[in-house]
Tab-separated table of N, CA and C in Angstrom:
chain	number	residue	atom	x	y	z
A	1	MET	N	11.174	44.916	2.483
A	1	MET	CA	10.940	44.467	1.114
A	1	MET	C	11.705	43.154	0.882
A	2	PRO	N	11.020	42.108	0.415
A	2	PRO	CA	11.678	40.822	0.257
A	2	PRO	C	12.669	40.827	-0.909
A	3	ASN	N	13.695	40.023	-0.748
A	3	ASN	CA	14.676	39.851	-1.810
A	3	ASN	C	14.092	38.847	-2.814
A	4	TYR	N	13.776	39.307	-4.015
A	4	TYR	CA	13.057	38.479	-4.985
A	4	TYR	C	13.895	37.327	-5.519
A	5	LYS	N	15.225	37.506	-5.564
A	5	LYS	CA	16.072	36.394	-6.007
A	5	LYS	C	15.968	35.219	-5.042
A	6	ILE	N	15.953	35.512	-3.755
A	6	ILE	CA	15.842	34.455	-2.747
A	6	ILE	C	14.463	33.809	-2.814
A	7	VAL	N	13.424	34.624	-2.989
A	7	VAL	CA	12.061	34.089	-3.088
A	7	VAL	C	11.951	33.165	-4.298
A	8	ILE	N	12.525	33.570	-5.423
A	8	ILE	CA	12.486	32.735	-6.626
A	8	ILE	C	13.245	31.434	-6.409
A	9	GLN	N	14.400	31.500	-5.758
A	9	GLN	CA	15.167	30.289	-5.460
A	9	GLN	C	14.366	29.344	-4.557
A	10	ARG	N	13.697	29.914	-3.551
A	10	ARG	CA	12.888	29.095	-2.644
A	10	ARG	C	11.697	28.463	-3.373
A	11	LEU	N	11.071	29.211	-4.297
A	11	LEU	CA	9.966	28.658	-5.078
A	11	LEU	C	10.445	27.522	-5.983
A	12	GLN	N	11.620	27.675	-6.576
A	12	GLN	CA	12.175	26.611	-7.412
A	12	GLN	C	12.488	25.371	-6.568
A	13	ALA	N	13.011	25.590	-5.363
A	13	ALA	CA	13.289	24.465	-4.466
A	13	ALA	C	11.990	23.776	-4.062
A	14	LEU	N	10.947	24.559	-3.803
A	14	LEU	CA	9.643	23.985	-3.459
A	14	LEU	C	9.095	23.165	-4.627
A	15	LYS	N	9.228	23.686	-5.832
A	15	LYS	CA	8.766	22.968	-7.023
A	15	LYS	C	9.513	21.638	-7.168
A	16	ARG	N	10.796	21.629	-6.851
A	16	ARG	CA	11.605	20.420	-6.941
A	16	ARG	C	11.244	19.419	-5.832
A	17	ASP	N	10.986	19.918	-4.617
A	17	ASP	CA	10.759	19.055	-3.452
A	17	ASP	C	9.320	18.572	-3.309
A	18	LEU	N	8.370	19.312	-3.865
A	18	LEU	CA	6.962	19.002	-3.634
A	18	LEU	C	6.549	17.597	-4.075
A	19	PRO	N	6.967	17.089	-5.243
A	19	PRO	CA	6.573	15.720	-5.601
A	19	PRO	C	7.055	14.670	-4.596
A	20	ILE	N	8.239	14.842	-4.063
A	20	ILE	CA	8.766	13.886	-3.081
A	20	ILE	C	7.979	13.977	-1.778
A	21	LEU	N	7.637	15.186	-1.365
A	21	LEU	CA	6.846	15.361	-0.148
A	21	LEU	C	5.461	14.724	-0.307
A	22	VAL	N	4.827	14.927	-1.455
A	22	VAL	CA	3.504	14.352	-1.722
A	22	VAL	C	3.602	12.825	-1.763
A	23	ALA	N	4.634	12.313	-2.435
A	23	ALA	CA	4.811	10.864	-2.542
A	23	ALA	C	5.007	10.227	-1.169
A	24	ASN	N	5.825	10.834	-0.335
A	24	ASN	CA	6.032	10.302	1.020
A	24	ASN	C	4.739	10.313	1.820
A	25	GLU	N	3.944	11.357	1.665
A	25	GLU	CA	2.668	11.425	2.382
A	25	GLU	C	1.712	10.334	1.891
A	26	MET	N	1.724	10.061	0.587
A	26	MET	CA	0.871	9.000	0.044
A	26	MET	C	1.265	7.631	0.594
A	27	VAL	N	2.559	7.348	0.623
A	27	VAL	CA	3.046	6.065	1.139
A	27	VAL	C	2.700	5.935	2.618
A	28	ASN	N	2.964	6.977	3.393
A	28	ASN	CA	2.669	6.935	4.831
A	28	ASN	C	1.174	6.783	5.097
A	29	HIS	N	0.340	7.422	4.282
A	29	HIS	CA	-1.112	7.318	4.438
A	29	HIS	C	-1.567	5.873	4.198
A	30	ALA	N	-1.030	5.238	3.155
A	30	ALA	CA	-1.395	3.848	2.850
A	30	ALA	C	-0.964	2.924	3.981
A	31	ILE	N	0.255	3.086	4.475
A	31	ILE	CA	0.755	2.230	5.553
A	31	ILE	C	-0.044	2.452	6.839
A	32	ASP	N	-0.382	3.696	7.128
A	32	ASP	CA	-1.195	3.990	8.313
A	32	ASP	C	-2.563	3.324	8.214
A	33	ASN	N	-3.173	3.338	7.017
A	33	ASN	CA	-4.475	2.687	6.837
A	33	ASN	C	-4.375	1.185	7.044
A	34	ILE	N	-3.301	0.562	6.565
A	34	ILE	CA	-3.123	-0.880	6.757
A	34	ILE	C	-2.992	-1.190	8.237
A	35	ARG	N	-2.181	-0.434	8.931
A	35	ARG	CA	-1.981	-0.679	10.371
A	35	ARG	C	-3.263	-0.440	11.169
A	36	ALA	N	-4.094	0.518	10.723
A	36	ALA	CA	-5.358	0.797	11.414
A	36	ALA	C	-6.460	-0.189	11.017
A	37	GLY	N	-6.254	-0.891	9.914
A	37	GLY	CA	-7.265	-1.838	9.446
A	37	GLY	C	-8.524	-1.173	8.940
A	38	SER	N	-8.349	0.001	8.298
A	38	SER	CA	-9.515	0.739	7.826
A	38	SER	C	-9.134	1.634	6.655
A	39	TRP	N	-10.144	2.167	5.999
A	39	TRP	CA	-9.946	3.152	4.943
A	39	TRP	C	-10.594	4.442	5.400
A	40	ASP	N	-9.782	5.390	5.797
A	40	ASP	CA	-10.242	6.689	6.298
A	40	ASP	C	-11.322	6.548	7.363
A	41	GLY	N	-11.126	5.616	8.286
A	41	GLY	CA	-12.024	5.445	9.412
A	41	GLY	C	-13.067	4.357	9.245
A	42	ALA	N	-13.307	3.897	8.026
A	42	ALA	CA	-14.290	2.827	7.785
A	42	ALA	C	-13.558	1.478	7.881
A	43	LYS	N	-13.942	0.671	8.861
A	43	LYS	CA	-13.270	-0.619	9.088
A	43	LYS	C	-13.458	-1.557	7.904
A	44	TRP	N	-12.452	-2.393	7.665
A	44	TRP	CA	-12.510	-3.402	6.606
A	44	TRP	C	-13.367	-4.582	7.025
A	45	PRO	N	-13.804	-5.402	6.043
A	45	PRO	CA	-14.491	-6.659	6.384
A	45	PRO	C	-13.549	-7.552	7.196
A	46	VAL	N	-14.090	-8.250	8.168
A	46	VAL	CA	-13.256	-9.102	9.019
A	46	VAL	C	-12.804	-10.343	8.261
A	47	ARG	N	-11.739	-10.937	8.752
A	47	ARG	CA	-11.200	-12.147	8.159
A	47	ARG	C	-12.100	-13.319	8.507
A	48	SER	N	-12.147	-14.289	7.634
A	48	SER	CA	-12.928	-15.503	7.865
A	48	SER	C	-12.451	-16.208	9.134
A	49	ASP	N	-13.373	-16.782	9.896
A	49	ASP	CA	-13.012	-17.480	11.133
A	49	ASP	C	-12.112	-18.681	10.891
A	50	ASN	N	-12.258	-19.324	9.746
A	50	ASN	CA	-11.454	-20.511	9.486
A	50	ASN	C	-10.181	-20.197	8.690
A	51	ALA	N	-9.791	-18.933	8.612
A	51	ALA	CA	-8.572	-18.554	7.899
A	51	ALA	C	-7.352	-19.067	8.661
A	52	PRO	N	-6.332	-19.531	7.942
A	52	PRO	CA	-5.140	-20.019	8.626
A	52	PRO	C	-4.411	-18.867	9.328
A	53	ARG	N	-3.746	-19.163	10.403
A	53	ARG	CA	-2.956	-18.186	11.175
A	53	ARG	C	-3.793	-16.943	11.483
A	54	ASN	N	-5.015	-17.169	11.932
A	54	ASN	CA	-5.973	-16.093	12.127
A	54	ASN	C	-5.716	-15.281	13.395
A	55	LYS	N	-5.166	-15.886	14.405
A	55	LYS	CA	-5.109	-15.244	15.717
A	55	LYS	C	-3.913	-14.293	15.838
A	56	GLY	N	-4.166	-13.111	16.365
A	56	GLY	CA	-3.118	-12.214	16.797
A	56	GLY	C	-2.416	-11.395	15.739
A	57	ARG	N	-2.929	-11.312	14.539
A	57	ARG	CA	-2.282	-10.454	13.553
A	57	ARG	C	-3.331	-9.625	12.830
A	58	GLY	N	-2.919	-8.483	12.351
A	58	GLY	CA	-3.826	-7.595	11.654
A	58	GLY	C	-4.109	-8.071	10.238
A	59	LEU	N	-5.152	-7.533	9.656
A	59	LEU	CA	-5.473	-7.837	8.270
A	59	LEU	C	-4.376	-7.286	7.357
A	60	LEU	N	-4.065	-8.013	6.308
A	60	LEU	CA	-3.045	-7.665	5.312
A	60	LEU	C	-1.634	-7.625	5.885
A	61	ILE	N	-1.448	-8.142	7.088
A	61	ILE	CA	-0.112	-8.159	7.683
A	61	ILE	C	0.239	-9.592	8.019
A	62	ASP	N	1.259	-10.115	7.374
A	62	ASP	CA	1.736	-11.457	7.685
A	62	ASP	C	3.243	-11.392	7.850
A	63	THR	N	3.972	-11.333	6.749
A	63	THR	CA	5.426	-11.279	6.825
A	63	THR	C	5.956	-9.853	6.797
A	64	GLY	N	5.151	-8.902	6.358
A	64	GLY	CA	5.601	-7.518	6.231
A	64	GLY	C	6.067	-7.181	4.824
A	65	ASP	N	6.131	-8.182	3.936
A	65	ASP	CA	6.569	-7.931	2.567
A	65	ASP	C	5.622	-6.972	1.845
A	66	GLY	N	4.336	-7.106	2.089
A	66	GLY	CA	3.365	-6.221	1.449
A	66	GLY	C	3.546	-4.775	1.858
A	67	LEU	N	3.745	-4.544	3.155
A	67	LEU	CA	3.980	-3.176	3.633
A	67	LEU	C	5.247	-2.599	3.021
A	68	ARG	N	6.297	-3.407	2.989
A	68	ARG	CA	7.569	-2.926	2.445
A	68	ARG	C	7.512	-2.691	0.939
A	69	SER	N	6.551	-3.303	0.256
A	69	SER	CA	6.467	-3.136	-1.195
A	69	SER	C	5.823	-1.812	-1.595
A	70	ILE	N	5.198	-1.123	-0.668
A	70	ILE	CA	4.529	0.139	-1.002
A	70	ILE	C	5.589	1.227	-1.158
A	71	SER	N	5.658	1.783	-2.361
A	71	SER	CA	6.645	2.819	-2.662
A	71	SER	C	6.031	3.786	-3.672
A	72	PHE	N	6.851	4.690	-4.188
A	72	PHE	CA	6.334	5.667	-5.144
A	72	PHE	C	7.265	5.777	-6.334
A	73	LYS	N	6.704	6.318	-7.401
A	73	LYS	CA	7.469	6.631	-8.601
A	73	LYS	C	6.989	7.993	-9.073
A	74	ILE	N	7.917	8.868	-9.371
A	74	ILE	CA	7.562	10.209	-9.825
A	74	ILE	C	7.704	10.241	-11.342
A	75	GLN	N	6.587	10.469	-12.023
A	75	GLN	CA	6.556	10.688	-13.464
A	75	GLN	C	5.887	12.036	-13.667
A	76	LYS	N	6.708	13.058	-13.795
A	76	LYS	CA	6.160	14.405	-13.844
A	76	LYS	C	5.089	14.499	-14.902
A	77	PRO	N	3.952	15.081	-14.623
A	77	PRO	CA	3.565	15.808	-13.422
A	77	PRO	C	2.843	14.940	-12.394
A	78	PHE	N	3.013	13.608	-12.470
A	78	PHE	CA	2.275	12.712	-11.580
A	78	PHE	C	3.187	12.065	-10.542
A	79	VAL	N	2.569	11.667	-9.448
A	79	VAL	CA	3.219	10.833	-8.441
A	79	VAL	C	2.418	9.538	-8.382
A	80	LEU	N	3.074	8.418	-8.637
A	80	LEU	CA	2.403	7.124	-8.689
A	80	LEU	C	2.753	6.297	-7.467
A	81	LEU	N	1.759	5.657	-6.892
A	81	LEU	CA	1.965	4.747	-5.774
A	81	LEU	C	2.156	3.346	-6.351
A	82	GLN	N	3.218	2.644	-5.916
A	82	GLN	CA	3.505	1.304	-6.403
A	82	GLN	C	3.420	0.315	-5.261
A	83	MET	N	3.046	-0.931	-5.606
A	83	MET	CA	2.992	-2.000	-4.613
A	83	MET	C	3.000	-3.323	-5.357
A	84	GLU	N	3.301	-4.403	-4.618
A	84	GLU	CA	3.292	-5.707	-5.280
A	84	GLU	C	1.868	-6.057	-5.693
A	85	ILE	N	1.768	-6.978	-6.641
A	85	ILE	CA	0.476	-7.299	-7.252
A	85	ILE	C	-0.536	-7.819	-6.233
A	86	HIS	N	-0.071	-8.536	-5.207
A	86	HIS	CA	-0.990	-9.059	-4.190
A	86	HIS	C	-1.629	-7.924	-3.392
A	87	MET	N	-0.838	-6.913	-3.078
A	87	MET	CA	-1.383	-5.783	-2.328
A	87	MET	C	-2.376	-4.999	-3.188
A	88	ALA	N	-2.093	-4.869	-4.478
A	88	ALA	CA	-3.025	-4.188	-5.370
A	88	ALA	C	-4.346	-4.954	-5.453
A	89	ALA	N	-4.271	-6.290	-5.454
A	89	ALA	CA	-5.493	-7.103	-5.491
A	89	ALA	C	-6.309	-6.900	-4.217
A	90	HIS	N	-5.656	-6.805	-3.066
A	90	HIS	CA	-6.368	-6.547	-1.813
A	90	HIS	C	-6.984	-5.148	-1.827
A	91	ASN	N	-6.253	-4.164	-2.350
A	91	ASN	CA	-6.741	-2.790	-2.373
A	91	ASN	C	-7.996	-2.651	-3.236
A	92	ASP	N	-8.039	-3.369	-4.356
A	92	ASP	CA	-9.161	-3.248	-5.285
A	92	ASP	C	-10.217	-4.336	-5.102
A	93	GLY	N	-9.866	-5.423	-4.412
A	93	GLY	CA	-10.741	-6.589	-4.344
A	93	GLY	C	-10.562	-7.402	-5.618
A	94	ALA	N	-10.640	-8.718	-5.519
A	94	ALA	CA	-10.410	-9.545	-6.703
A	94	ALA	C	-11.050	-10.907	-6.534
A	95	THR	N	-11.396	-11.504	-7.664
A	95	THR	CA	-11.806	-12.895	-7.709
A	95	THR	C	-10.726	-13.618	-8.496
A	96	ILE	N	-10.101	-14.609	-7.887
A	96	ILE	CA	-8.977	-15.299	-8.487
A	96	ILE	C	-9.347	-16.755	-8.689
A	97	SER	N	-9.121	-17.250	-9.889
A	97	SER	CA	-9.355	-18.659	-10.159
A	97	SER	C	-8.311	-19.137	-11.158
A	98	GLY	N	-8.005	-20.410	-11.098
A	98	GLY	CA	-7.015	-20.982	-11.997
A	98	GLY	C	-6.629	-22.367	-11.533
A	99	THR	N	-5.490	-22.829	-12.011
A	99	THR	CA	-4.996	-24.142	-11.619
A	99	THR	C	-3.678	-23.988	-10.891
A	100	GLN	N	-3.393	-24.948	-10.054
A	100	GLN	CA	-2.162	-24.949	-9.264
A	100	GLN	C	-1.498	-26.308	-9.446
A	101	ASN	N	-0.194	-26.283	-9.713
A	101	ASN	CA	0.568	-27.522	-9.827
A	101	ASN	C	0.994	-27.978	-8.444
A	102	VAL	N	0.817	-29.266	-8.172
A	102	VAL	CA	1.225	-29.850	-6.896
A	102	VAL	C	2.309	-30.880	-7.207
A	103	ARG	N	3.478	-30.724	-6.568
A	103	ARG	CA	4.567	-31.668	-6.779
A	103	ARG	C	4.283	-32.963	-6.024
A	104	SER	N	4.958	-34.020	-6.427
A	104	SER	CA	4.795	-35.277	-5.680
A	104	SER	C	5.410	-35.103	-4.301
A	105	HIS	N	4.791	-35.729	-3.320
A	105	HIS	CA	5.261	-35.604	-1.945
A	105	HIS	C	4.711	-36.761	-1.115
A	106	ARG	N	5.179	-36.844	0.116
A	106	ARG	CA	4.684	-37.853	1.055
A	106	ARG	C	3.799	-37.153	2.080
A	107	ARG	N	2.783	-37.876	2.539
A	107	ARG	CA	1.938	-37.350	3.604
A	107	ARG	C	1.593	-38.467	4.561
A	108	LYS	N	1.315	-38.073	5.790
A	108	LYS	CA	0.892	-39.045	6.801
A	108	LYS	C	-0.612	-38.994	6.898
A	109	ARG	N	-1.213	-40.170	6.880
A	109	ARG	CA	-2.662	-40.255	6.956
A	109	ARG	C	-3.025	-41.546	7.680
A	110	LYS	N	-3.839	-41.422	8.726
A	110	LYS	CA	-4.288	-42.568	9.516
A	110	LYS	C	-3.111	-43.411	10.004
A	111	GLY	N	-2.056	-42.721	10.417
A	111	GLY	CA	-0.924	-43.425	11.018
A	111	GLY	C	0.053	-44.040	10.034
A	112	ARG	N	-0.148	-43.880	8.750
A	112	ARG	CA	0.799	-44.441	7.791
A	112	ARG	C	1.223	-43.358	6.801
A	113	THR	N	2.365	-43.571	6.164
A	113	THR	CA	2.887	-42.619	5.191
A	113	THR	C	2.477	-43.053	3.795
A	114	GLU	N	1.975	-42.081	3.006
A	114	GLU	CA	1.543	-42.370	1.645
A	114	GLU	C	2.314	-41.490	0.669
A	115	GLN	N	2.524	-41.984	-0.517
A	115	GLN	CA	3.147	-41.207	-1.584
A	115	GLN	C	2.035	-40.576	-2.430
A	116	VAL	N	2.111	-39.268	-2.635
A	116	VAL	CA	1.142	-38.565	-3.470
A	116	VAL	C	1.853	-38.181	-4.757
A	117	SER	N	1.297	-38.569	-5.895
A	117	SER	CA	1.927	-38.246	-7.171
A	117	SER	C	1.599	-36.812	-7.580
A	118	ALA	N	2.398	-36.267	-8.472
A	118	ALA	CA	2.202	-34.899	-8.944
A	118	ALA	C	0.861	-34.778	-9.658
A	119	HIS	N	0.196	-33.637	-9.466
A	119	HIS	CA	-1.085	-33.409	-10.099
A	119	HIS	C	-1.379	-31.912	-10.135
A	120	THR	N	-2.474	-31.535	-10.767
A	120	THR	CA	-2.932	-30.150	-10.749
A	120	THR	C	-4.289	-30.104	-10.064
A	121	ARG	N	-4.589	-28.947	-9.489
A	121	ARG	CA	-5.897	-28.778	-8.861
A	121	ARG	C	-6.436	-27.390	-9.190
A	122	SER	N	-7.730	-27.293	-9.187
A	122	SER	CA	-8.380	-26.006	-9.445
A	122	SER	C	-8.471	-25.225	-8.145
A	123	VAL	N	-8.192	-23.939	-8.217
A	123	VAL	CA	-8.323	-23.067	-7.055
A	123	VAL	C	-9.172	-21.859	-7.443
A	124	SER	N	-9.955	-21.384	-6.517
A	124	SER	CA	-10.783	-20.222	-6.744
A	124	SER	C	-11.094	-19.575	-5.394
A	125	PHE	N	-10.898	-18.277	-5.308
A	125	PHE	CA	-11.239	-17.581	-4.066
A	125	PHE	C	-11.478	-16.106	-4.335
A	126	ASN	N	-12.148	-15.491	-3.384
A	126	ASN	CA	-12.492	-14.073	-3.425
A	126	ASN	C	-11.640	-13.305	-2.437
A	127	LEU	N	-11.082	-12.183	-2.871
A	127	LEU	CA	-10.441	-11.255	-1.949
A	127	LEU	C	-11.377	-10.070	-1.791
A	128	PRO	N	-11.937	-9.869	-0.600
A	128	PRO	CA	-12.807	-8.700	-0.435
A	128	PRO	C	-11.994	-7.417	-0.546
A	129	LYS	N	-12.634	-6.359	-0.963
A	129	LYS	CA	-11.949	-5.074	-1.103
A	129	LYS	C	-11.595	-4.543	0.280
A	130	ARG	N	-10.301	-4.382	0.494
A	130	ARG	CA	-9.794	-3.769	1.724
A	130	ARG	C	-8.897	-2.616	1.295
A	131	GLN	N	-9.536	-1.534	0.902
A	131	GLN	CA	-8.806	-0.397	0.332
A	131	GLN	C	-7.944	0.283	1.381
A	132	PHE	N	-6.708	0.577	1.000
A	132	PHE	CA	-5.804	1.305	1.876
A	132	PHE	C	-5.118	2.447	1.136
A	133	ALA	N	-5.269	2.502	-0.179
A	133	ALA	CA	-4.630	3.550	-0.974
A	133	ALA	C	-5.606	4.048	-2.020
A	134	GLY	N	-5.471	5.304	-2.375
A	134	GLY	CA	-6.324	5.894	-3.402
A	134	GLY	C	-6.682	7.321	-3.030
A	135	GLU	N	-7.569	7.896	-3.803
A	135	GLU	CA	-8.021	9.268	-3.564
A	135	GLU	C	-8.785	9.330	-2.245
A	136	SER	N	-8.432	10.304	-1.428
A	136	SER	CA	-9.007	10.380	-0.095
A	136	SER	C	-9.066	11.830	0.377
A	137	LYS	N	-10.144	12.175	1.068
A	137	LYS	CA	-10.249	13.524	1.644
A	137	LYS	C	-9.159	13.756	2.684
A	138	VAL	N	-8.909	12.753	3.508
A	138	VAL	CA	-7.887	12.877	4.556
A	138	VAL	C	-6.520	13.098	3.929
A	139	LEU	N	-6.192	12.317	2.907
A	139	LEU	CA	-4.903	12.465	2.231
A	139	LEU	C	-4.799	13.841	1.579
A	140	ASN	N	-5.864	14.282	0.923
A	140	ASN	CA	-5.838	15.604	0.292
A	140	ASN	C	-5.634	16.715	1.321
A	141	GLN	N	-6.263	16.592	2.489
A	141	GLN	CA	-6.067	17.592	3.541
A	141	GLN	C	-4.630	17.588	4.048
A	142	ASN	N	-4.048	16.389	4.217
A	142	ASN	CA	-2.662	16.306	4.680
A	142	ASN	C	-1.697	16.914	3.666
A	143	ILE	N	-1.931	16.657	2.386
A	143	ILE	CA	-1.078	17.232	1.342
A	143	ILE	C	-1.240	18.747	1.306
A	144	LYS	N	-2.453	19.224	1.487
A	144	LYS	CA	-2.699	20.669	1.506
A	144	LYS	C	-1.952	21.330	2.668
A	145	LYS	N	-1.964	20.687	3.838
A	145	LYS	CA	-1.237	21.231	4.996
A	145	LYS	C	0.261	21.291	4.724
A	146	ILE	N	0.800	20.234	4.122
A	146	ILE	CA	2.227	20.215	3.794
A	146	ILE	C	2.553	21.342	2.826
A	147	PHE	N	1.727	21.496	1.791
A	147	PHE	CA	1.972	22.538	0.803
A	147	PHE	C	1.912	23.919	1.441
A	148	GLU	N	0.881	24.177	2.263
A	148	GLU	CA	0.743	25.493	2.900
A	148	GLU	C	1.924	25.793	3.805
A	149	LYS	N	2.358	24.798	4.575
A	149	LYS	CA	3.487	24.989	5.487
A	149	LYS	C	4.761	25.326	4.715
A	150	ARG	N	5.021	24.590	3.631
A	150	ARG	CA	6.223	24.833	2.849
A	150	ARG	C	6.113	26.149	2.060
A	151	PHE	N	4.919	26.498	1.599
A	151	PHE	CA	4.747	27.717	0.835
A	151	PHE	C	4.966	28.947	1.713
A	152	ARG	N	4.541	28.875	2.980
A	152	ARG	CA	4.769	29.994	3.912
A	152	ARG	C	6.255	30.260	4.103
A	153	LYS	N	7.047	29.186	4.112
A	153	LYS	CA	8.499	29.337	4.321
A	153	LYS	C	9.188	30.044	3.159
A	154	VAL	N	8.561	30.069	2.013
A	154	VAL	CA	9.155	30.750	0.841
A	154	VAL	C	9.287	32.236	1.099
A	155	PHE	N	8.327	32.820	1.799
A	155	PHE	CA	8.279	34.271	1.957
A	155	PHE	C	8.833	34.748	3.300
A	156	ILE	N	9.428	33.872	4.067
A	156	ILE	CA	9.983	34.286	5.372
A	156	ILE	C	11.301	34.978	5.167
């Protein structure tokens, strides 16, 4: 016959630990998708051939700041995935347009140095949707496995 005080203590510990376990699984799932270059097995659109620094690196990976920005926040009863705004734009896809300030500088052109005065320029570009985070069957299955494994330990 199980000791009910111990079972209750274990259930309370599970209730306390479960949001952190779910949050860690969400973060790891997002990072795994970025490293795999896909969303639950569906490959992302390829990078443009004329993109700068195109050779030898994965999509959404340059300095690693984006990967490191993926974290979680627990607001009971929810677990929220957080990331920098650029990563969120890649996850959802975005069309960005606006103006950019250019400082005065020197440039070399046709063998001579020229002074360029400060100015503004219009910029516009599309970020294709490269989803790596969100509701997913794979993520739900992983969370279910974690929950079942931890729930079994309550009654041991």
